[in-house]
Structures are given as structure tokens and as C-alpha cells.
């Protein structure tokens, strides 16, 4: 029997191959913190070309507010000759993207035991942190939903009684204009509370979706029509770019209709008469993507992180529940919603819904 000879890689080549192909970013610095080498995973993570970083301080990879702390950690490793276990740091890659990173560091020595520098292992945990935040948010919203449901049920009955009695008194005091003014104010405020109560019920939402196959193109066209009816005096131009070949999705038509209507109304309220709103829908692999863009003044940066939180609003007459209801509805349909905004280009809400997925 012939036995084929297998040529084993040289140890140095083998080690370099492992370093280049391992999925963890590895960085080697000298004792001053200047970069001596880093592997392919680190290069892809930070989006720094080797030529741009070699011989320069590793601190350039970090967000500015992290540099002093990480420099102290680096000096600690060299001074004590002890490694550090996972420490969370914020990296800012060459493209300006902020990354949450777990970093490990230890002293590197040569064959004779002399200190060479520090070797660091870095692992991007941005997605894990994002998922963790989403889970925490979902838990908070679920608890708030239960509270909202209870409050809404408790206040609707007395509100109905107050309105009925105020209406009855109005009928008997038609000649007293001052009393009528007060009674009309009572009825108006009761109606306002009733609206809040109904939105609380919608926010708490039904636990089970009424799943059916949906033509999302037809649904969006109805949303545009209803949005225009909601603001009949506005002259905002609405541009539709809804693909004719959108695949079927499965979901609750009533809930999705309200979710998209909330986005449309929000866009109309953000725009003036000469502004435009564009609603665009197109397939993207196993997803349908819907973008609703307005050319308004944009949302301040400090508001974007809270825009889907319940009761958060910058409007005098708003309850702060519309966008929160939309976020909850899209999540219940295994979808995603994102918002981007700036003062020069307005705001765009992007919704992604899965195609033909059961619940």
C-alpha cells in the first residue's frame, strides 16, 4: 500500500495562519503602546489599514473618552506583569462607527523572558449589548403594558359617567352661557382623557395576533389615504414608490394598519405645506422594507434614543404613545423598526417585516 506523504506546515507559518484566520481581534504593541502587529479580524473590526496604524499608539482605536482609562490599564499590565480579564471598552473604528468591545490584555515576552510589549484580544460585543438592551426594554414595556391596561379599564367607566352627567346638566342650563362654557370644558377634557385611555388600551395591545395573509401594497395605499383624511387642510405632497411585486406577508391587518398610520401621521405633523413625504416599499430577500421619509426639520439627536419610549413626546397635544405602539406592533410581527434624522434631510423611519412567516 502506498502511503502519501503529507507535508506539514512549518510551525511559524502554522501560527501565522491561525492568527490571521481566528475570529478574535489580536493586537500586539511595544512597551510604549505603539502597534507592532494586528491580525485580519482586528483589521476588519476597526476598519484600519495596517499601514495607517503600524507604529502608532493603539489608543487611536479608542473613543476619546476611553483613552485615559485604557492607558492606565496598559501601564498596569506592564508595571505589575499581570494580565487583565475582560474589560469593556468603547472603540471607534476608522469609519467612525462606535463598537462595544471586550478586551483582554497580557504581557508579551521573548524566549529569554524579556518584556516585548502587550498583546490584546478584542471581541466585538455590540450586537450582544444591543440585544440585551432590547430584552430589558421589552421587559419594562411589558410591565408598563399591564399597568396601562389596568389604569385604562379603571378610568373609562367614571369618565363615561362624568361626560354623561355634564351633557345632562348642559341640557338644563342652556341659558347660562358661563355655565355652558365650563361644562363644555369638562366634556372636552373628558374626551381628552378618553382618547388617552383608548391609546393605553392600544399600547397594552392584544396578546394574540389575528394572523392572515396580507397584501402589504394595498394596506400601505389605504394608510396614505387615511393619513390625508386625518389632515385634510394640509397640502403636503405624498410620493408613493410601492413595488407592484411585493410578496405576501402574514400578520394582523388592523394592528399593522394602525402602526403605519401612526408613522404617516407623525410625518405629516413634522412637515409644512410645501414639504414632501415619501413612502417607499420594496422586497429585500426574505423581508419587505417600508421607508417613510419626510422633509421636515428633523428630530433632535437627544430625542432619537427615546422616540419609541411610551409617554415620551415633544408635542403639546401628544400622548407619546403612537410611536411606542408602532414599535410594539412591529416587534410582535418579528420585524424591526429604525429611525434616522437630521435637520437638513428630515426623518426616515425604516420598517422591515418578514415574508411568509407564521406565528
GROMACS .gro file of C-alpha atoms in nm:
model
  359
    1UNK     CA    1   0.000   0.000   0.000
    2UNK     CA    2   0.132   0.341  -0.096
    3UNK     CA    3   0.121   0.598   0.175
    4UNK     CA    4   0.111   0.952   0.050
    5UNK     CA    5   0.341   1.189   0.226
    6UNK     CA    6   0.172   1.489   0.377
    7UNK     CA    7   0.387   1.796   0.405
    8UNK     CA    8   0.320   1.958   0.740
    9UNK     CA    9   0.330   2.336   0.755
   10UNK     CA   10   0.626   2.494   0.925
   11UNK     CA   11   0.547   2.598   1.284
   12UNK     CA   12   0.590   2.968   1.206
   13UNK     CA   13   0.358   2.951   0.903
   14UNK     CA   14   0.107   2.749   1.103
   15UNK     CA   15   0.099   3.004   1.385
   16UNK     CA   16   0.062   3.294   1.143
   17UNK     CA   17  -0.223   3.115   0.966
   18UNK     CA   18  -0.407   3.065   1.296
   19UNK     CA   19  -0.362   3.430   1.395
   20UNK     CA   20  -0.488   3.554   1.058
   21UNK     CA   21  -0.795   3.330   1.048
   22UNK     CA   22  -0.910   3.332   1.409
   23UNK     CA   23  -1.231   3.533   1.461
   24UNK     CA   24  -1.096   3.738   1.753
   25UNK     CA   25  -0.906   4.061   1.700
   26UNK     CA   26  -0.545   4.035   1.821
   27UNK     CA   27  -0.318   4.335   1.864
   28UNK     CA   28   0.049   4.347   1.967
   29UNK     CA   29   0.212   4.667   2.093
   30UNK     CA   30   0.557   4.758   2.218
   31UNK     CA   31   0.614   4.878   2.574
   32UNK     CA   32   0.516   5.232   2.472
   33UNK     CA   33   0.182   5.124   2.332
   34UNK     CA   34   0.281   5.158   1.967
   35UNK     CA   35   0.130   4.897   1.737
   36UNK     CA   36   0.366   4.625   1.615
   37UNK     CA   37   0.114   4.390   1.455
   38UNK     CA   38  -0.253   4.300   1.436
   39UNK     CA   39  -0.447   4.027   1.262
   40UNK     CA   40  -0.715   4.024   0.992
   41UNK     CA   41  -1.007   4.011   1.240
   42UNK     CA   42  -0.880   4.326   1.414
   43UNK     CA   43  -0.831   4.499   1.079
   44UNK     CA   44  -1.190   4.421   0.975
   45UNK     CA   45  -1.330   4.515   1.315
   46UNK     CA   46  -1.163   4.853   1.334
   47UNK     CA   47  -1.156   4.922   0.959
   48UNK     CA   48  -0.799   5.049   0.995
   49UNK     CA   49  -0.548   4.956   0.728
   50UNK     CA   50  -0.227   4.819   0.874
   51UNK     CA   51  -0.024   5.096   0.713
   52UNK     CA   52  -0.240   5.357   0.888
   53UNK     CA   53  -0.189   5.215   1.238
   54UNK     CA   54   0.150   5.043   1.242
   55UNK     CA   55   0.396   5.222   1.468
   56UNK     CA   56   0.125   5.445   1.613
   57UNK     CA   57  -0.046   5.434   1.953
   58UNK     CA   58  -0.319   5.173   1.995
   59UNK     CA   59  -0.516   5.444   2.178
   60UNK     CA   60  -0.612   5.586   1.837
   61UNK     CA   61  -0.855   5.293   1.806
   62UNK     CA   62  -1.045   5.401   2.115
   63UNK     CA   63  -1.321   5.654   2.160
   64UNK     CA   64  -1.162   5.968   2.301
   65UNK     CA   65  -1.325   5.942   2.644
   66UNK     CA   66  -1.183   5.589   2.689
   67UNK     CA   67  -0.818   5.666   2.616
   68UNK     CA   68  -0.703   5.779   2.961
   69UNK     CA   69  -0.865   5.479   3.133
   70UNK     CA   70  -0.722   5.228   2.884
   71UNK     CA   71  -0.379   5.388   2.905
   72UNK     CA   72  -0.384   5.333   3.283
   73UNK     CA   73  -0.482   4.970   3.222
   74UNK     CA   74  -0.195   4.931   2.974
   75UNK     CA   75   0.055   5.076   3.223
   76UNK     CA   76  -0.085   4.849   3.497
   77UNK     CA   77  -0.019   4.536   3.285
   78UNK     CA   78   0.343   4.641   3.224
   79UNK     CA   79   0.408   4.753   3.583
   80UNK     CA   80   0.254   4.455   3.763
   81UNK     CA   81   0.325   4.198   3.489
   82UNK     CA   82  -0.031   4.073   3.540
   83UNK     CA   83  -0.287   4.028   3.267
   84UNK     CA   84  -0.639   4.166   3.278
   85UNK     CA   85  -0.956   3.973   3.213
   86UNK     CA   86  -1.245   4.106   3.010
   87UNK     CA   87  -1.288   4.480   3.042
   88UNK     CA   88  -1.549   4.659   2.836
   89UNK     CA   89  -1.420   4.947   2.629
   90UNK     CA   90  -1.569   5.161   2.355
   91UNK     CA   91  -1.380   5.151   2.026
   92UNK     CA   92  -1.434   5.391   1.740
   93UNK     CA   93  -1.333   5.238   1.409
   94UNK     CA   94  -1.186   5.422   1.113
   95UNK     CA   95  -1.535   5.478   0.966
   96UNK     CA   96  -1.647   5.645   1.289
   97UNK     CA   97  -1.870   5.356   1.399
   98UNK     CA   98  -1.884   5.305   1.775
   99UNK     CA   99  -1.825   4.946   1.890
  100UNK     CA  100  -1.863   4.783   2.231
  101UNK     CA  101  -1.556   4.566   2.281
  102UNK     CA  102  -1.446   4.310   2.538
  103UNK     CA  103  -1.072   4.347   2.577
  104UNK     CA  104  -0.820   4.109   2.736
  105UNK     CA  105  -0.453   4.203   2.777
  106UNK     CA  106  -0.137   4.033   2.897
  107UNK     CA  107   0.236   4.094   2.893
  108UNK     CA  108   0.430   3.950   2.599
  109UNK     CA  109   0.788   3.821   2.648
  110UNK     CA  110   1.057   3.689   2.419
  111UNK     CA  111   1.228   3.350   2.454
  112UNK     CA  112   1.470   3.486   2.714
  113UNK     CA  113   1.193   3.630   2.931
  114UNK     CA  114   1.249   3.994   2.838
  115UNK     CA  115   0.942   4.215   2.811
  116UNK     CA  116   0.846   4.278   2.450
  117UNK     CA  117   0.516   4.457   2.488
  118UNK     CA  118   0.149   4.384   2.543
  119UNK     CA  119  -0.079   4.152   2.350
  120UNK     CA  120  -0.452   4.227   2.346
  121UNK     CA  121  -0.750   4.016   2.243
  122UNK     CA  122  -1.058   4.210   2.139
  123UNK     CA  123  -1.410   4.079   2.076
  124UNK     CA  124  -1.695   4.287   1.934
  125UNK     CA  125  -1.998   4.254   2.164
  126UNK     CA  126  -2.201   4.538   2.010
  127UNK     CA  127  -2.479   4.310   1.888
  128UNK     CA  128  -2.497   4.128   2.223
  129UNK     CA  129  -2.526   4.461   2.407
  130UNK     CA  130  -2.793   4.574   2.162
  131UNK     CA  131  -2.993   4.253   2.213
  132UNK     CA  132  -2.951   4.283   2.589
  133UNK     CA  133  -3.087   4.638   2.580
  134UNK     CA  134  -3.382   4.522   2.365
  135UNK     CA  135  -3.466   4.245   2.614
  136UNK     CA  136  -3.452   4.489   2.905
  137UNK     CA  137  -3.670   4.734   2.713
  138UNK     CA  138  -3.921   4.459   2.630
  139UNK     CA  139  -3.942   4.363   2.998
  140UNK     CA  140  -4.003   4.725   3.101
  141UNK     CA  141  -4.265   4.776   2.834
  142UNK     CA  142  -4.445   4.452   2.920
  143UNK     CA  143  -4.477   4.562   3.283
  144UNK     CA  144  -4.590   4.908   3.173
  145UNK     CA  145  -4.840   4.749   2.936
  146UNK     CA  146  -5.004   4.557   3.220
  147UNK     CA  147  -5.019   4.874   3.428
  148UNK     CA  148  -5.166   5.069   3.135
  149UNK     CA  149  -5.432   4.805   3.080
  150UNK     CA  150  -5.542   4.821   3.444
  151UNK     CA  151  -5.547   5.200   3.456
  152UNK     CA  152  -5.739   5.226   3.130
  153UNK     CA  153  -6.012   4.988   3.245
  154UNK     CA  154  -6.042   5.166   3.580
  155UNK     CA  155  -6.080   5.520   3.443
  156UNK     CA  156  -6.308   5.461   3.143
  157UNK     CA  157  -6.623   5.395   3.348
  158UNK     CA  158  -6.603   5.708   3.568
  159UNK     CA  159  -6.510   5.914   3.262
  160UNK     CA  160  -6.826   5.796   3.087
  161UNK     CA  161  -7.030   5.888   3.393
  162UNK     CA  162  -6.876   6.236   3.418
  163UNK     CA  163  -6.940   6.306   3.049
  164UNK     CA  164  -7.299   6.182   3.068
  165UNK     CA  165  -7.375   6.399   3.372
  166UNK     CA  166  -7.206   6.704   3.219
  167UNK     CA  167  -7.411   6.659   2.900
  168UNK     CA  168  -7.728   6.626   3.106
  169UNK     CA  169  -7.654   6.945   3.300
  170UNK     CA  170  -7.582   7.126   2.970
  171UNK     CA  171  -7.933   7.047   2.852
  172UNK     CA  172  -8.077   7.212   3.163
  173UNK     CA  173  -7.858   7.524   3.162
  174UNK     CA  174  -7.881   7.638   2.801
  175UNK     CA  175  -7.949   7.998   2.901
  176UNK     CA  176  -7.645   8.029   3.130
  177UNK     CA  177  -7.354   8.096   2.893
  178UNK     CA  178  -7.089   8.095   3.166
  179UNK     CA  179  -7.202   7.757   3.296
  180UNK     CA  180  -7.215   7.621   2.941
  181UNK     CA  181  -6.855   7.732   2.886
  182UNK     CA  182  -6.744   7.544   3.197
  183UNK     CA  183  -6.945   7.236   3.104
  184UNK     CA  184  -6.800   7.235   2.752
  185UNK     CA  185  -6.453   7.248   2.905
  186UNK     CA  186  -6.541   6.948   3.124
  187UNK     CA  187  -6.665   6.750   2.823
  188UNK     CA  188  -6.355   6.848   2.621
  189UNK     CA  189  -6.118   6.732   2.895
  190UNK     CA  190  -6.314   6.410   2.943
  191UNK     CA  191  -6.279   6.344   2.569
  192UNK     CA  192  -5.907   6.405   2.600
  193UNK     CA  193  -5.878   6.156   2.887
  194UNK     CA  194  -6.091   5.908   2.693
  195UNK     CA  195  -5.851   5.935   2.400
  196UNK     CA  196  -5.559   5.867   2.635
  197UNK     CA  197  -5.748   5.571   2.778
  198UNK     CA  198  -5.804   5.424   2.431
  199UNK     CA  199  -5.436   5.471   2.346
  200UNK     CA  200  -5.340   5.298   2.670
  201UNK     CA  201  -5.556   5.004   2.566
  202UNK     CA  202  -5.394   5.001   2.224
  203UNK     CA  203  -5.049   5.018   2.383
  204UNK     CA  204  -5.122   4.726   2.615
  205UNK     CA  205  -5.241   4.553   2.299
  206UNK     CA  206  -5.390   4.214   2.241
  207UNK     CA  207  -5.156   3.929   2.324
  208UNK     CA  208  -5.254   3.718   2.021
  209UNK     CA  209  -5.224   3.840   1.665
  210UNK     CA  210  -5.512   3.790   1.424
  211UNK     CA  211  -5.287   3.633   1.163
  212UNK     CA  212  -5.391   3.637   0.797
  213UNK     CA  213  -5.215   3.672   0.463
  214UNK     CA  214  -5.181   4.040   0.376
  215UNK     CA  215  -5.117   4.239   0.063
  216UNK     CA  216  -4.887   4.499   0.210
  217UNK     CA  217  -4.908   4.722  -0.101
  218UNK     CA  218  -5.285   4.759  -0.064
  219UNK     CA  219  -5.250   4.817   0.309
  220UNK     CA  220  -4.998   5.099   0.254
  221UNK     CA  221  -5.219   5.267  -0.007
  222UNK     CA  222  -5.502   5.271   0.248
  223UNK     CA  223  -5.264   5.419   0.504
  224UNK     CA  224  -5.178   5.704   0.264
  225UNK     CA  225  -5.549   5.772   0.205
  226UNK     CA  226  -5.630   5.769   0.578
  227UNK     CA  227  -5.333   5.992   0.652
  228UNK     CA  228  -5.462   6.251   0.407
  229UNK     CA  229  -5.810   6.232   0.560
  230UNK     CA  230  -5.656   6.291   0.902
  231UNK     CA  231  -5.510   6.625   0.782
  232UNK     CA  232  -5.749   6.741   0.506
  233UNK     CA  233  -5.626   7.103   0.509
  234UNK     CA  234  -5.259   7.017   0.464
  235UNK     CA  235  -5.107   7.050   0.117
  236UNK     CA  236  -4.815   6.817   0.184
  237UNK     CA  237  -4.719   6.619  -0.127
  238UNK     CA  238  -4.712   6.242  -0.071
  239UNK     CA  239  -4.499   6.043  -0.313
  240UNK     CA  240  -4.560   5.669  -0.339
  241UNK     CA  241  -4.294   5.422  -0.454
  242UNK     CA  242  -4.462   5.093  -0.368
  243UNK     CA  243  -4.333   4.796  -0.567
  244UNK     CA  244  -4.604   4.606  -0.751
  245UNK     CA  245  -4.444   4.267  -0.686
  246UNK     CA  246  -4.434   4.277  -0.306
  247UNK     CA  247  -4.469   3.925  -0.165
  248UNK     CA  248  -4.743   3.824   0.078
  249UNK     CA  249  -4.679   3.861   0.450
  250UNK     CA  250  -4.869   3.716   0.742
  251UNK     CA  251  -4.990   3.941   1.020
  252UNK     CA  252  -5.266   4.131   1.192
  253UNK     CA  253  -5.410   4.378   0.940
  254UNK     CA  254  -5.571   4.606   1.199
  255UNK     CA  255  -5.255   4.637   1.407
  256UNK     CA  256  -5.024   4.691   1.109
  257UNK     CA  257  -5.263   4.946   0.960
  258UNK     CA  258  -5.253   5.147   1.283
  259UNK     CA  259  -4.874   5.111   1.312
  260UNK     CA  260  -4.810   5.253   0.965
  261UNK     CA  261  -5.080   5.517   1.009
  262UNK     CA  262  -4.901   5.639   1.322
  263UNK     CA  263  -4.583   5.680   1.116
  264UNK     CA  264  -4.770   5.859   0.837
  265UNK     CA  265  -4.943   6.099   1.079
  266UNK     CA  266  -4.612   6.162   1.254
  267UNK     CA  267  -4.453   6.251   0.918
  268UNK     CA  268  -4.741   6.483   0.825
  269UNK     CA  269  -4.719   6.664   1.158
  270UNK     CA  270  -4.345   6.714   1.104
  271UNK     CA  271  -4.385   6.877   0.763
  272UNK     CA  272  -4.516   7.206   0.633
  273UNK     CA  273  -4.748   7.260   0.337
  274UNK     CA  274  -4.460   7.281   0.089
  275UNK     CA  275  -4.278   6.976   0.223
  276UNK     CA  276  -4.291   6.622   0.089
  277UNK     CA  277  -4.345   6.277   0.232
  278UNK     CA  278  -4.225   5.968   0.050
  279UNK     CA  279  -4.348   5.619   0.126
  280UNK     CA  280  -4.137   5.351  -0.038
  281UNK     CA  281  -4.182   4.973  -0.016
  282UNK     CA  282  -3.969   4.705  -0.179
  283UNK     CA  283  -3.868   4.339  -0.129
  284UNK     CA  284  -3.526   4.258   0.016
  285UNK     CA  285  -3.454   3.882   0.025
  286UNK     CA  286  -3.687   3.739   0.292
  287UNK     CA  287  -3.805   4.082   0.404
  288UNK     CA  288  -4.030   4.362   0.294
  289UNK     CA  289  -3.879   4.703   0.363
  290UNK     CA  290  -4.100   5.009   0.410
  291UNK     CA  291  -3.944   5.355   0.434
  292UNK     CA  292  -4.146   5.662   0.530
  293UNK     CA  293  -3.944   5.978   0.475
  294UNK     CA  294  -4.039   6.338   0.547
  295UNK     CA  295  -3.856   6.658   0.457
  296UNK     CA  296  -3.934   6.829   0.787
  297UNK     CA  297  -3.694   6.990   1.032
  298UNK     CA  298  -3.575   6.659   1.176
  299UNK     CA  299  -3.566   6.515   1.527
  300UNK     CA  300  -3.303   6.645   1.775
  301UNK     CA  301  -3.029   6.393   1.842
  302UNK     CA  302  -3.104   6.375   2.215
  303UNK     CA  303  -3.462   6.268   2.135
  304UNK     CA  304  -3.383   5.984   1.893
  305UNK     CA  305  -3.285   5.732   2.162
  306UNK     CA  306  -3.618   5.783   2.342
  307UNK     CA  307  -3.853   5.827   2.050
  308UNK     CA  308  -4.012   5.483   2.088
  309UNK     CA  309  -4.047   5.509   2.466
  310UNK     CA  310  -4.406   5.527   2.593
  311UNK     CA  311  -4.528   5.874   2.701
  312UNK     CA  312  -4.223   6.046   2.552
  313UNK     CA  313  -4.334   6.334   2.332
  314UNK     CA  314  -4.221   6.680   2.226
  315UNK     CA  315  -4.572   6.780   2.111
  316UNK     CA  316  -4.806   6.986   2.325
  317UNK     CA  317  -5.109   6.775   2.236
  318UNK     CA  318  -4.944   6.433   2.205
  319UNK     CA  319  -4.965   6.142   2.447
  320UNK     CA  320  -4.633   5.991   2.343
  321UNK     CA  321  -4.791   5.653   2.274
  322UNK     CA  322  -4.826   5.648   1.894
  323UNK     CA  323  -4.468   5.555   1.804
  324UNK     CA  324  -4.441   5.325   2.105
  325UNK     CA  325  -4.749   5.136   1.982
  326UNK     CA  326  -4.591   5.115   1.637
  327UNK     CA  327  -4.265   4.975   1.780
  328UNK     CA  328  -4.454   4.715   1.983
  329UNK     CA  329  -4.665   4.609   1.684
  330UNK     CA  330  -4.367   4.568   1.451
  331UNK     CA  331  -4.182   4.367   1.718
  332UNK     CA  332  -4.485   4.138   1.761
  333UNK     CA  333  -4.463   4.066   1.388
  334UNK     CA  334  -4.094   3.965   1.423
  335UNK     CA  335  -3.998   4.283   1.241
  336UNK     CA  336  -3.762   4.572   1.306
  337UNK     CA  337  -3.804   4.948   1.302
  338UNK     CA  338  -3.530   5.212   1.293
  339UNK     CA  339  -3.523   5.590   1.269
  340UNK     CA  340  -3.263   5.826   1.126
  341UNK     CA  341  -3.291   6.203   1.126
  342UNK     CA  342  -3.105   6.528   1.072
  343UNK     CA  343  -3.212   6.888   1.037
  344UNK     CA  344  -3.110   6.913   0.670
  345UNK     CA  345  -3.270   6.596   0.533
  346UNK     CA  346  -3.568   6.534   0.761
  347UNK     CA  347  -3.655   6.197   0.912
  348UNK     CA  348  -3.682   5.845   0.776
  349UNK     CA  349  -3.848   5.552   0.953
  350UNK     CA  350  -3.745   5.212   0.817
  351UNK     CA  351  -3.961   4.908   0.888
  352UNK     CA  352  -3.859   4.553   0.797
  353UNK     CA  353  -4.122   4.277   0.805
  354UNK     CA  354  -4.056   3.907   0.739
  355UNK     CA  355  -4.212   3.743   0.434
  356UNK     CA  356  -4.450   3.447   0.477
  357UNK     CA  357  -4.365   3.372   0.836
  358UNK     CA  358  -4.618   3.210   1.068
  359UNK     CA  359  -4.665   3.290   1.436
   0.00000   0.00000   0.00000
